PDB file of C-alpha atoms in Angstrom:
ATOM      1  CA  MET A 296      18.701  21.561  -4.921  1.00  0.00           C
ATOM      2  CA  GLY A 297      20.693  22.574  -8.438  1.00  0.00           C
ATOM      3  CA  VAL A 298      22.974  21.003 -10.338  1.00  0.00           C
ATOM      4  CA  ALA A 299      26.278  22.320 -11.957  1.00  0.00           C
ATOM      5  CA  GLY A 300      25.481  23.450 -15.899  1.00  0.00           C
ATOM      6  CA  VAL A 301      21.683  22.716 -15.586  1.00  0.00           C
ATOM      7  CA  ARG A 302      18.817  25.206 -15.071  1.00  0.00           C
ATOM      8  CA  PRO A 303      16.437  24.802 -11.927  1.00  0.00           C
ATOM      9  CA  VAL A 304      13.157  24.729 -12.783  1.00  0.00           C
ATOM     10  CA  VAL A 305      11.064  26.146  -9.527  1.00  0.00           C
ATOM     11  CA  VAL A 306       8.179  23.846  -8.907  1.00  0.00           C
ATOM     12  CA  ARG A 307       5.590  25.000  -6.271  1.00  0.00           C
ATOM     13  CA  LEU A 308       4.363  21.973  -3.359  1.00  0.00           C
ATOM     14  CA  GLU A 309       1.248  22.177  -1.861  1.00  0.00           C
ATOM     15  CA  VAL A 310       1.863  20.585   1.295  1.00  0.00           C
ATOM     16  CA  PHE A 311      -1.104  18.977   3.875  1.00  0.00           C
ATOM     17  CA  ARG A 312      -0.484  20.036   7.097  1.00  0.00           C
ATOM     18  CA  TRP A 313      -1.917  18.875  10.683  1.00  0.00           C
ATOM     19  CA  ALA A 314       0.075  18.322  14.092  1.00  0.00           C
ATOM     20  CA  PRO A 315      -2.335  16.932  17.541  1.00  0.00           C
ATOM     21  CA  GLY A 316      -4.572  19.877  18.596  1.00  0.00           C
ATOM     22  CA  GLU A 317      -3.909  22.228  14.967  1.00  0.00           C
ATOM     23  CA  ARG A 318      -6.181  22.955  12.049  1.00  0.00           C
ATOM     24  CA  GLU A 319      -5.766  21.162   8.974  1.00  0.00           C
ATOM     25  CA  GLN A 320      -4.308  23.105   6.848  1.00  0.00           C
ATOM     26  CA  ILE A 321      -2.195  23.468   2.864  1.00  0.00           C
ATOM     27  CA  ARG A 322       1.469  25.494   3.236  1.00  0.00           C
ATOM     28  CA  SER A 323       2.787  26.476  -0.540  1.00  0.00           C
ATOM     29  CA  TYR A 324       6.646  26.162  -1.163  1.00  0.00           C
ATOM     30  CA  ASP A 325       9.019  26.812  -3.637  1.00  0.00           C
ATOM     31  CA  VAL A 326      11.302  24.200  -4.361  1.00  0.00           C
ATOM     32  CA  GLN A 327      14.721  24.298  -6.854  1.00  0.00           C
ATOM     33  CA  THR A 328      14.379  21.263  -8.461  1.00  0.00           C
ATOM     34  CA  VAL A 329      16.321  19.751 -12.184  1.00  0.00           C
ATOM     35  CA  ALA A 330      15.381  16.989 -14.058  1.00  0.00           C
ATOM     36  CA  ASP A 331      15.448  13.974 -11.698  1.00  0.00           C
ATOM     37  CA  THR A 332      14.431  15.709  -8.489  1.00  0.00           C
ATOM     38  CA  THR A 333      11.711  12.969  -7.272  1.00  0.00           C
ATOM     39  CA  VAL A 334       8.696  14.149  -4.324  1.00  0.00           C
ATOM     40  CA  LEU A 335      11.097  13.342  -2.124  1.00  0.00           C
ATOM     41  CA  ASP A 336      14.191  15.127  -2.793  1.00  0.00           C
ATOM     42  CA  ALA A 337      12.045  18.132  -3.077  1.00  0.00           C
ATOM     43  CA  LEU A 338      10.213  17.275   0.512  1.00  0.00           C
ATOM     44  CA  VAL A 339      13.101  16.510   2.642  1.00  0.00           C
ATOM     45  CA  ALA A 340      14.323  19.425   0.826  1.00  0.00           C
ATOM     46  CA  ILE A 341      11.633  21.447   2.456  1.00  0.00           C
ATOM     47  CA  GLN A 342      12.743  20.285   6.022  1.00  0.00           C
ATOM     48  CA  ARG A 343      16.154  20.741   6.196  1.00  0.00           C
ATOM     49  CA  GLU A 344      15.973  24.131   4.461  1.00  0.00           C
ATOM     50  CA  GLN A 345      12.910  25.957   5.059  1.00  0.00           C
ATOM     51  CA  ASP A 346      10.637  24.256   7.426  1.00  0.00           C
ATOM     52  CA  PRO A 347      12.418  21.515   9.869  1.00  0.00           C
ATOM     53  CA  THR A 348       8.796  21.061  11.295  1.00  0.00           C
ATOM     54  CA  LEU A 349       7.604  18.820   8.218  1.00  0.00           C
ATOM     55  CA  ALA A 350       6.576  15.771   9.039  1.00  0.00           C
ATOM     56  CA  LEU A 351       6.816  13.184   6.621  1.00  0.00           C
ATOM     57  CA  ARG A 352       8.266   8.966   6.855  1.00  0.00           C
ATOM     58  CA  TYR A 353      10.569   8.238   4.435  1.00  0.00           C
ATOM     59  CA  ALA A 354      14.244   5.320   4.779  1.00  0.00           C
ATOM     60  CA  CYS A 355      15.359   3.701   1.524  1.00  0.00           C
ATOM     61  CA  ARG A 356      15.436   6.407  -0.837  1.00  0.00           C
ATOM     62  CA  VAL A 357      15.797   4.124  -4.186  1.00  0.00           C
ATOM     63  CA  GLY A 358      12.051   2.110  -4.055  1.00  0.00           C
ATOM     64  CA  MET A 359      12.569  -0.421  -2.047  1.00  0.00           C
ATOM     65  CA  CYS A 360      10.806  -0.296   0.921  1.00  0.00           C
ATOM     66  CA  GLY A 361       7.800   1.730   0.651  1.00  0.00           C
ATOM     67  CA  SER A 362       7.613   3.650   3.156  1.00  0.00           C
ATOM     68  CA  CYS A 363       6.911   6.872   1.796  1.00  0.00           C
ATOM     69  CA  ALA A 364       3.845   6.149  -0.077  1.00  0.00           C
ATOM     70  CA  MET A 365       1.933   9.535   0.068  1.00  0.00           C
ATOM     71  CA  VAL A 366      -1.288  10.427  -2.382  1.00  0.00           C
ATOM     72  CA  VAL A 367       0.659  12.770  -4.977  1.00  0.00           C
ATOM     73  CA  ASN A 368      -1.679  14.989  -6.762  1.00  0.00           C
ATOM     74  CA  GLY A 369      -4.696  12.806  -6.109  1.00  0.00           C
ATOM     75  CA  ARG A 370      -2.894   9.173  -6.036  1.00  0.00           C
ATOM     76  CA  GLU A 371      -1.188   6.712  -4.624  1.00  0.00           C
ATOM     77  CA  ARG A 372       2.397   6.969  -5.616  1.00  0.00           C
ATOM     78  CA  TRP A 373       6.026   6.791  -3.772  1.00  0.00           C
ATOM     79  CA  ALA A 374       7.448   9.719  -3.301  1.00  0.00           C
ATOM     80  CA  CYS A 375      11.456   8.628  -3.431  1.00  0.00           C
ATOM     81  CA  ARG A 376       9.772   7.120  -7.332  1.00  0.00           C
ATOM     82  CA  THR A 377       7.557  10.258  -9.059  1.00  0.00           C
ATOM     83  CA  ARG A 378      10.219  12.580 -10.557  1.00  0.00           C
ATOM     84  CA  LEU A 379       7.996  16.003 -10.079  1.00  0.00           C
ATOM     85  CA  ALA A 380       9.015  16.390 -14.185  1.00  0.00           C
ATOM     86  CA  SER A 381       6.104  13.819 -14.814  1.00  0.00           C
ATOM     87  CA  LEU A 382       3.504  15.533 -13.089  1.00  0.00           C
ATOM     88  CA  GLY A 383       3.189  18.481 -15.238  1.00  0.00           C
ATOM     89  CA  PRO A 384       2.735  21.908 -15.167  1.00  0.00           C
ATOM     90  CA  GLY A 385       0.912  23.571 -11.753  1.00  0.00           C
ATOM     91  CA  PRO A 386       1.831  23.259  -8.437  1.00  0.00           C
ATOM     92  CA  VAL A 387       2.287  19.651  -7.403  1.00  0.00           C
ATOM     93  CA  ALA A 388      -0.318  18.187  -4.496  1.00  0.00           C
ATOM     94  CA  VAL A 389       0.769  15.948  -1.500  1.00  0.00           C
ATOM     95  CA  ARG A 390      -1.379  14.647   1.159  1.00  0.00           C
ATOM     96  CA  PRO A 391      -0.749  11.975   3.157  1.00  0.00           C
ATOM     97  CA  LEU A 392      -2.487   8.199   2.921  1.00  0.00           C
ATOM     98  CA  TYR A 393      -6.290   7.535   3.156  1.00  0.00           C
ATOM     99  CA  HIS A 394      -8.018   5.522   5.494  1.00  0.00           C
ATOM    100  CA  PHE A 395      -5.058   5.772   7.772  1.00  0.00           C
ATOM    101  CA  PRO A 396      -5.064   7.682  11.413  1.00  0.00           C
ATOM    102  CA  LEU A 397      -3.088  10.588  11.049  1.00  0.00           C
ATOM    103  CA  LEU A 398       0.198  11.454  13.517  1.00  0.00           C
ATOM    104  CA  ARG A 399       1.725  14.136  12.108  1.00  0.00           C
ATOM    105  CA  ASP A 400       1.809  16.075   8.703  1.00  0.00           C
ATOM    106  CA  LEU A 401       2.266  13.212   5.792  1.00  0.00           C
ATOM    107  CA  VAL A 402       3.019  10.407   8.392  1.00  0.00           C
ATOM    108  CA  VAL A 403       0.066   8.147   9.562  1.00  0.00           C
ATOM    109  CA  ASP A 404      -0.141   5.305  11.668  1.00  0.00           C
ATOM    110  CA  MET A 405      -0.143   2.155   9.932  1.00  0.00           C
ATOM    111  CA  THR A 406      -0.723  -0.016  12.771  1.00  0.00           C
ATOM    112  CA  PRO A 407      -4.767  -0.833  11.070  1.00  0.00           C
ATOM    113  CA  PHE A 408      -2.957  -2.539   8.083  1.00  0.00           C
ATOM    114  CA  VAL A 409      -1.631  -5.110  10.570  1.00  0.00           C
ATOM    115  CA  ASP A 410      -4.888  -5.550  12.528  1.00  0.00           C
ATOM    116  CA  ARG A 411      -6.065  -6.229   9.009  1.00  0.00           C
ATOM    117  CA  LEU A 412      -3.682  -8.642   8.315  1.00  0.00           C
ATOM    118  CA  ALA A 413      -3.662 -10.257  11.273  1.00  0.00           C
ATOM    119  CA  ALA A 414      -7.935 -10.565  11.317  1.00  0.00           C
ATOM    120  CA  VAL A 415      -7.191 -12.981   7.918  1.00  0.00           C
ATOM    121  CA  GLY A 416      -5.083 -15.379   9.750  1.00  0.00           C
ATOM    122  CA  ALA A 417      -2.111 -13.926   7.651  1.00  0.00           C
ATOM    123  CA  ALA A 418       0.638 -15.724   9.687  1.00  0.00           C
ATOM    124  CA  PHE A 419       1.621 -18.833   7.704  1.00  0.00           C
ATOM    125  CA  VAL A 420       0.607 -22.075   9.943  1.00  0.00           C
ATOM    126  CA  PRO A 421       3.015 -24.569   9.377  1.00  0.00           C
ATOM    127  CA  THR A 422       1.193 -28.648   8.899  1.00  0.00           C
ATOM    128  CA  ALA A 423       1.768 -30.984  12.249  1.00  0.00           C
ATOM    129  CA  GLN A 424       3.572 -33.001   9.669  1.00  0.00           C
ATOM    130  CA  ALA A 425       4.952 -30.905   7.919  1.00  0.00           C
ATOM    131  CA  PRO A 426       8.845 -31.462   7.325  1.00  0.00           C
ATOM    132  CA  ALA A 427      11.748 -28.681   8.548  1.00  0.00           C
ATOM    133  CA  TYR A 428      12.131 -27.559   5.054  1.00  0.00           C
ATOM    134  CA  ALA A 429       8.934 -28.571   2.703  1.00  0.00           C
ATOM    135  CA  GLU A 430       9.719 -26.450  -0.626  1.00  0.00           C
ATOM    136  CA  ILE A 431       7.645 -25.635  -3.585  1.00  0.00           C
ATOM    137  CA  ALA A 432       9.463 -25.753  -6.865  1.00  0.00           C
ATOM    138  CA  PRO A 433      10.105 -22.670  -8.473  1.00  0.00           C
ATOM    139  CA  ALA A 434       9.094 -23.802 -11.089  1.00  0.00           C
ATOM    140  CA  SER A 435       5.725 -25.836  -9.942  1.00  0.00           C
ATOM    141  CA  ALA A 436       2.491 -25.047 -10.985  1.00  0.00           C
ATOM    142  CA  GLU A 437       1.280 -24.435  -7.404  1.00  0.00           C
ATOM    143  CA  ARG A 438       4.051 -21.341  -6.993  1.00  0.00           C
ATOM    144  CA  ALA A 439       3.193 -19.872 -10.442  1.00  0.00           C
ATOM    145  CA  GLU A 440      -0.227 -19.381  -9.137  1.00  0.00           C
ATOM    146  CA  ILE A 441       1.184 -16.896  -6.321  1.00  0.00           C
ATOM    147  CA  ASP A 442       4.123 -15.344  -7.637  1.00  0.00           C
ATOM    148  CA  ASP A 443       2.532 -12.072  -9.048  1.00  0.00           C
ATOM    149  CA  ALA A 444       0.681 -11.456  -5.046  1.00  0.00           C
ATOM    150  CA  ILE A 445       4.034 -12.812  -3.114  1.00  0.00           C
ATOM    151  CA  GLU A 446       6.349  -9.906  -3.457  1.00  0.00           C
ATOM    152  CA  CYS A 447       4.232  -7.131  -1.648  1.00  0.00           C
ATOM    153  CA  ILE A 448       5.819  -4.806   0.684  1.00  0.00           C
ATOM    154  CA  GLY A 449       3.003  -3.469   2.590  1.00  0.00           C
ATOM    155  CA  CYS A 450       3.571  -0.345   1.094  1.00  0.00           C
ATOM    156  CA  GLY A 451      -0.412   0.483   1.866  1.00  0.00           C
ATOM    157  CA  MET A 452      -0.984   2.416  -1.192  1.00  0.00           C
ATOM    158  CA  CYS A 453      -3.437  -0.018  -1.590  1.00  0.00           C
ATOM    159  CA  VAL A 454      -5.536   0.102   1.151  1.00  0.00           C
ATOM    160  CA  SER A 455      -6.151   4.097   0.293  1.00  0.00           C
ATOM    161  CA  ALA A 456      -6.762   3.982  -2.813  1.00  0.00           C
ATOM    162  CA  CYS A 457     -10.124   1.043  -1.408  1.00  0.00           C
ATOM    163  CA  THR A 458     -13.697   3.363  -1.170  1.00  0.00           C
ATOM    164  CA  MET A 459     -15.065  -0.563   0.523  1.00  0.00           C
ATOM    165  CA  VAL A 460     -12.123   0.395   3.434  1.00  0.00           C
ATOM    166  CA  ALA A 461     -13.548   3.840   3.750  1.00  0.00           C
ATOM    167  CA  HIS A 462     -16.892   1.913   3.813  1.00  0.00           C
ATOM    168  CA  ASP A 463     -17.322  -0.873   5.922  1.00  0.00           C
ATOM    169  CA  ARG A 464     -14.529  -0.466   8.925  1.00  0.00           C
ATOM    170  CA  ARG A 465     -14.412  -4.707   9.405  1.00  0.00           C
ATOM    171  CA  PHE A 466     -13.341  -5.057   5.754  1.00  0.00           C
ATOM    172  CA  PRO A 467      -9.556  -6.787   5.415  1.00  0.00           C
ATOM    173  CA  GLY A 468      -8.596  -4.780   2.834  1.00  0.00           C
ATOM    174  CA  PRO A 469      -6.945  -5.852  -0.889  1.00  0.00           C
ATOM    175  CA  ALA A 470      -2.762  -6.197   1.056  1.00  0.00           C
ATOM    176  CA  ALA A 471      -4.834  -8.721   3.628  1.00  0.00           C
ATOM    177  CA  LEU A 472      -6.815 -10.625   0.821  1.00  0.00           C
ATOM    178  CA  ASN A 473      -3.758 -11.004  -1.932  1.00  0.00           C
ATOM    179  CA  ARG A 474      -1.910 -12.107   1.692  1.00  0.00           C
ATOM    180  CA  ALA A 475      -4.591 -14.935   2.525  1.00  0.00           C
ATOM    181  CA  PHE A 476      -4.777 -15.906  -1.385  1.00  0.00           C
ATOM    182  CA  THR A 477      -1.233 -17.238  -0.939  1.00  0.00           C
ATOM    183  CA  LEU A 478      -1.669 -19.097   2.215  1.00  0.00           C
ATOM    184  CA  GLN A 479      -5.101 -20.613   0.979  1.00  0.00           C
ATOM    185  CA  ARG A 480      -3.124 -22.055  -2.507  1.00  0.00           C
ATOM    186  CA  ASP A 481      -0.040 -23.058  -0.042  1.00  0.00           C
ATOM    187  CA  ARG A 482      -0.220 -26.696   0.654  1.00  0.00           C
ATOM    188  CA  ARG A 483       1.905 -26.435   4.002  1.00  0.00           C
ATOM    189  CA  ASP A 484      -0.531 -24.325   5.509  1.00  0.00           C
ATOM    190  CA  ALA A 485      -2.757 -25.227   8.434  1.00  0.00           C
ATOM    191  CA  ALA A 486      -5.265 -22.653   8.638  1.00  0.00           C
ATOM    192  CA  HIS A 487      -7.290 -23.126   5.412  1.00  0.00           C
ATOM    193  CA  ASP A 488     -10.157 -23.863   6.833  1.00  0.00           C
ATOM    194  CA  ALA A 489     -10.422 -21.628  10.076  1.00  0.00           C
ATOM    195  CA  ARG A 490      -9.131 -19.283   7.149  1.00  0.00           C
ATOM    196  CA  TRP A 491     -12.185 -19.629   5.110  1.00  0.00           C
ATOM    197  CA  SER A 492     -14.484 -18.840   7.743  1.00  0.00           C
ATOM    198  CA  ILE A 493     -13.279 -15.300   7.690  1.00  0.00           C
ATOM    199  CA  LEU A 494     -12.458 -14.583   4.151  1.00  0.00           C
ATOM    200  CA  VAL A 495     -16.438 -16.372   3.343  1.00  0.00           C
ATOM    201  CA  GLY A 496     -18.028 -13.883   5.470  1.00  0.00           C
ATOM    202  CA  ASP A 497     -20.664 -10.767   4.993  1.00  0.00           C
ATOM    203  CA  ASP A 498     -17.415  -8.209   5.319  1.00  0.00           C
ATOM    204  CA  ALA A 499     -14.276 -10.226   3.586  1.00  0.00           C
ATOM    205  CA  LEU A 500     -14.243 -11.290  -0.021  1.00  0.00           C
ATOM    206  CA  PRO A 501     -18.367 -10.870  -0.394  1.00  0.00           C
ATOM    207  CA  ARG A 502     -17.455  -7.009   0.281  1.00  0.00           C
ATOM    208  CA  CYS A 503     -14.774  -5.931  -2.907  1.00  0.00           C
ATOM    209  CA  HIS A 504     -16.754  -4.483  -5.784  1.00  0.00           C
ATOM    210  CA  GLY A 505     -14.054  -5.411  -8.141  1.00  0.00           C
ATOM    211  CA  GLN A 506     -13.191  -1.818  -9.050  1.00  0.00           C
ATOM    212  CA  GLY A 507      -9.497  -2.292  -9.336  1.00  0.00           C
ATOM    213  CA  THR A 508      -8.420   0.676  -7.717  1.00  0.00           C
ATOM    214  CA  CYS A 509      -6.373  -1.594  -5.259  1.00  0.00           C
ATOM    215  CA  THR A 510      -3.886  -2.906  -7.986  1.00  0.00           C
ATOM    216  CA  ASP A 511      -3.583   0.572  -9.867  1.00  0.00           C
ATOM    217  CA  VAL A 512      -1.403   2.103  -7.689  1.00  0.00           C
ATOM    218  CA  CYS A 513      -0.114  -0.550  -6.872  1.00  0.00           C
ATOM    219  CA  PRO A 514       4.294  -0.177  -6.839  1.00  0.00           C
ATOM    220  CA  MET A 515       4.753  -3.645  -7.188  1.00  0.00           C
ATOM    221  CA  ARG A 516       2.665  -4.049 -10.023  1.00  0.00           C
ATOM    222  CA  LEU A 517       0.672  -6.982  -7.931  1.00  0.00           C
ATOM    223  CA  SER A 518      -2.776  -6.816  -8.306  1.00  0.00           C
ATOM    224  CA  PRO A 519      -4.720  -7.727  -5.065  1.00  0.00           C
ATOM    225  CA  THR A 520      -8.205  -7.751  -7.601  1.00  0.00           C
ATOM    226  CA  ARG A 521      -7.128 -11.011  -8.664  1.00  0.00           C
ATOM    227  CA  SER A 522      -6.475 -12.452  -5.992  1.00  0.00           C
ATOM    228  CA  ILE A 523      -9.588 -11.777  -4.844  1.00  0.00           C
ATOM    229  CA  ILE A 524     -11.153 -12.881  -7.471  1.00  0.00           C
ATOM    230  CA  ARG A 525      -9.592 -16.572  -7.101  1.00  0.00           C
ATOM    231  CA  LEU A 526     -10.241 -16.420  -3.836  1.00  0.00           C
ATOM    232  CA  ARG A 527     -13.924 -16.170  -4.750  1.00  0.00           C
ATOM    233  CA  GLN A 528     -13.879 -18.861  -7.728  1.00  0.00           C
ATOM    234  CA  MET A 529     -12.114 -21.090  -4.383  1.00  0.00           C
ATOM    235  CA  ALA A 530     -14.564 -20.473  -2.073  1.00  0.00           C
ATOM    236  CA  VAL A 531     -16.897 -21.360  -4.547  1.00  0.00           C
ATOM    237  CA  ARG A 532     -15.511 -24.410  -5.892  1.00  0.00           C
ATOM    238  CA  ARG A 533     -15.001 -25.567  -2.044  1.00  0.00           C
ATOM    239  CA  LEU A 534     -18.790 -24.596  -0.825  1.00  0.00           C
ATOM    240  CA  VAL A 535     -20.121 -26.932  -3.747  1.00  0.00           C
ATOM    241  CA  GLY A 536     -17.507 -30.154  -2.565  1.00  0.00           C
ATOM    242  CA  LEU A 537     -15.229 -29.530  -5.919  1.00  0.00           C
ATOM    243  CA  SER A 538     -12.216 -29.030  -3.554  1.00  0.00           C
TER     244      SER A 538
END
């Protein structure tokens, strides 16, 4: 991975390894790096040059798709946007996201993420009278309310960082509740009442403890914590007949 005229630095990666029928283990790999070498660059180099059995998931490599989300040095990160040089001295620990079923090594099954979205009715349901191209003006207050919540890329980092997801399997998780917030604020959606019956249940909004770990790790700088707080405020107003 060296570049002409640049002296490479050897960095050790401590990588989580597991395959069906095998025991979990940590394997060490030394990789030659330069200043802008990312965690993903190093993992791909390991796979190509040292251990072709290493399984990992990635796609765009430019911080757009979220496929390479994993836990690096104890924190959820984009592997493709995390430079090894930014992590300080010492070995770099790499493991898969928490709270997802393991498929192999650094690859997790994202099915529970999709299931959590479905559980809160995360699909848009148009009203019967809605025009074919109903619009919400970009400069409107309605759009401003959800602007900071609509750019979720489904990477799963917030779910991995959420302690309540580990405690309560029925808890929808921050990404699903963030999505629900955008729909509950959308006047074109016809499923508000049905969605509220889910959101105010014991395993949804009341379960969030507001620790904010989901917001801390979001690579898109969204705040699921804020979305959950706004949903709670809306639920109270609805309960007392103010909306």
